[in-house]
Amino acid sequence: MLIAAIIALGVGTYGMRLGGVLLRGRLKLSATLERILPMAAAALLAALAGTAALMAGTHFAGPARPLGVLVGGVLAWRKAPFVVVVLAAAATAALLRLAGVP
């Protein structure tokens, strides 16, 4: 069952990407929609990142995780290398949890 679901998701993803390539020249979008679509994608990504940073299942993750994400965000904004960003965020959350912060 799991393998069938993985294959179905793979085929669906490939089909959507292929449809985008094949229909790009045929489908005419309004100028407003072409301007809004990239912003909608960014908003969706920001919502996903915010939810992952703040929630653990259906409950608040506690302050350690958002503070770790904040440290990573500041380092990414300051153009630190990706490995440094990830390690600093993880270390911040781990040290806060080690100190007893949930």
Short mmCIF file of C-alpha atoms in Angstrom, two decimals, residues 63-97:
data_model
loop_
_atom_site.label_atom_id
_atom_site.label_comp_id
_atom_site.label_asym_id
_atom_site.label_seq_id
_atom_site.Cartn_x
_atom_site.Cartn_y
_atom_site.Cartn_z
CA PRO A 63 9.83 28.80 22.83
CA ALA A 64 12.97 26.75 22.04
CA ARG A 65 12.02 25.89 18.46
CA PRO A 66 10.92 29.41 17.40
CA LEU A 67 14.03 30.90 18.98
CA GLY A 68 16.18 28.44 17.06
CA VAL A 69 14.38 29.38 13.85
CA LEU A 70 14.89 33.05 14.70
CA VAL A 71 18.64 32.53 15.12
CA GLY A 72 18.75 30.66 11.81
CA GLY A 73 16.73 33.39 10.10
CA VAL A 74 19.02 36.14 11.35
CA LEU A 75 22.09 34.22 10.19
CA ALA A 76 20.50 33.55 6.79
CA TRP A 77 19.62 37.24 6.50
CA ARG A 78 23.26 38.07 7.28
CA LYS A 79 24.22 35.66 4.44
CA ALA A 80 25.93 33.06 6.61
CA PRO A 81 26.70 29.71 4.93
CA PHE A 82 23.79 27.27 4.93
CA VAL A 83 25.57 24.74 7.14
CA VAL A 84 26.25 27.45 9.74
CA VAL A 85 22.60 28.54 9.66
CA VAL A 86 21.29 25.00 10.20
CA LEU A 87 23.81 24.11 12.89
CA ALA A 88 23.29 27.36 14.79
CA ALA A 89 19.50 26.98 14.71
CA ALA A 90 19.69 23.37 15.88
CA ALA A 91 22.27 24.19 18.56
CA THR A 92 20.17 27.07 19.87
CA ALA A 93 17.07 24.93 20.20
CA ALA A 94 19.05 22.04 21.71
CA LEU A 95 20.81 24.23 24.26
CA LEU A 96 17.57 25.91 25.28
CA ARG A 97 15.93 22.52 25.75
#
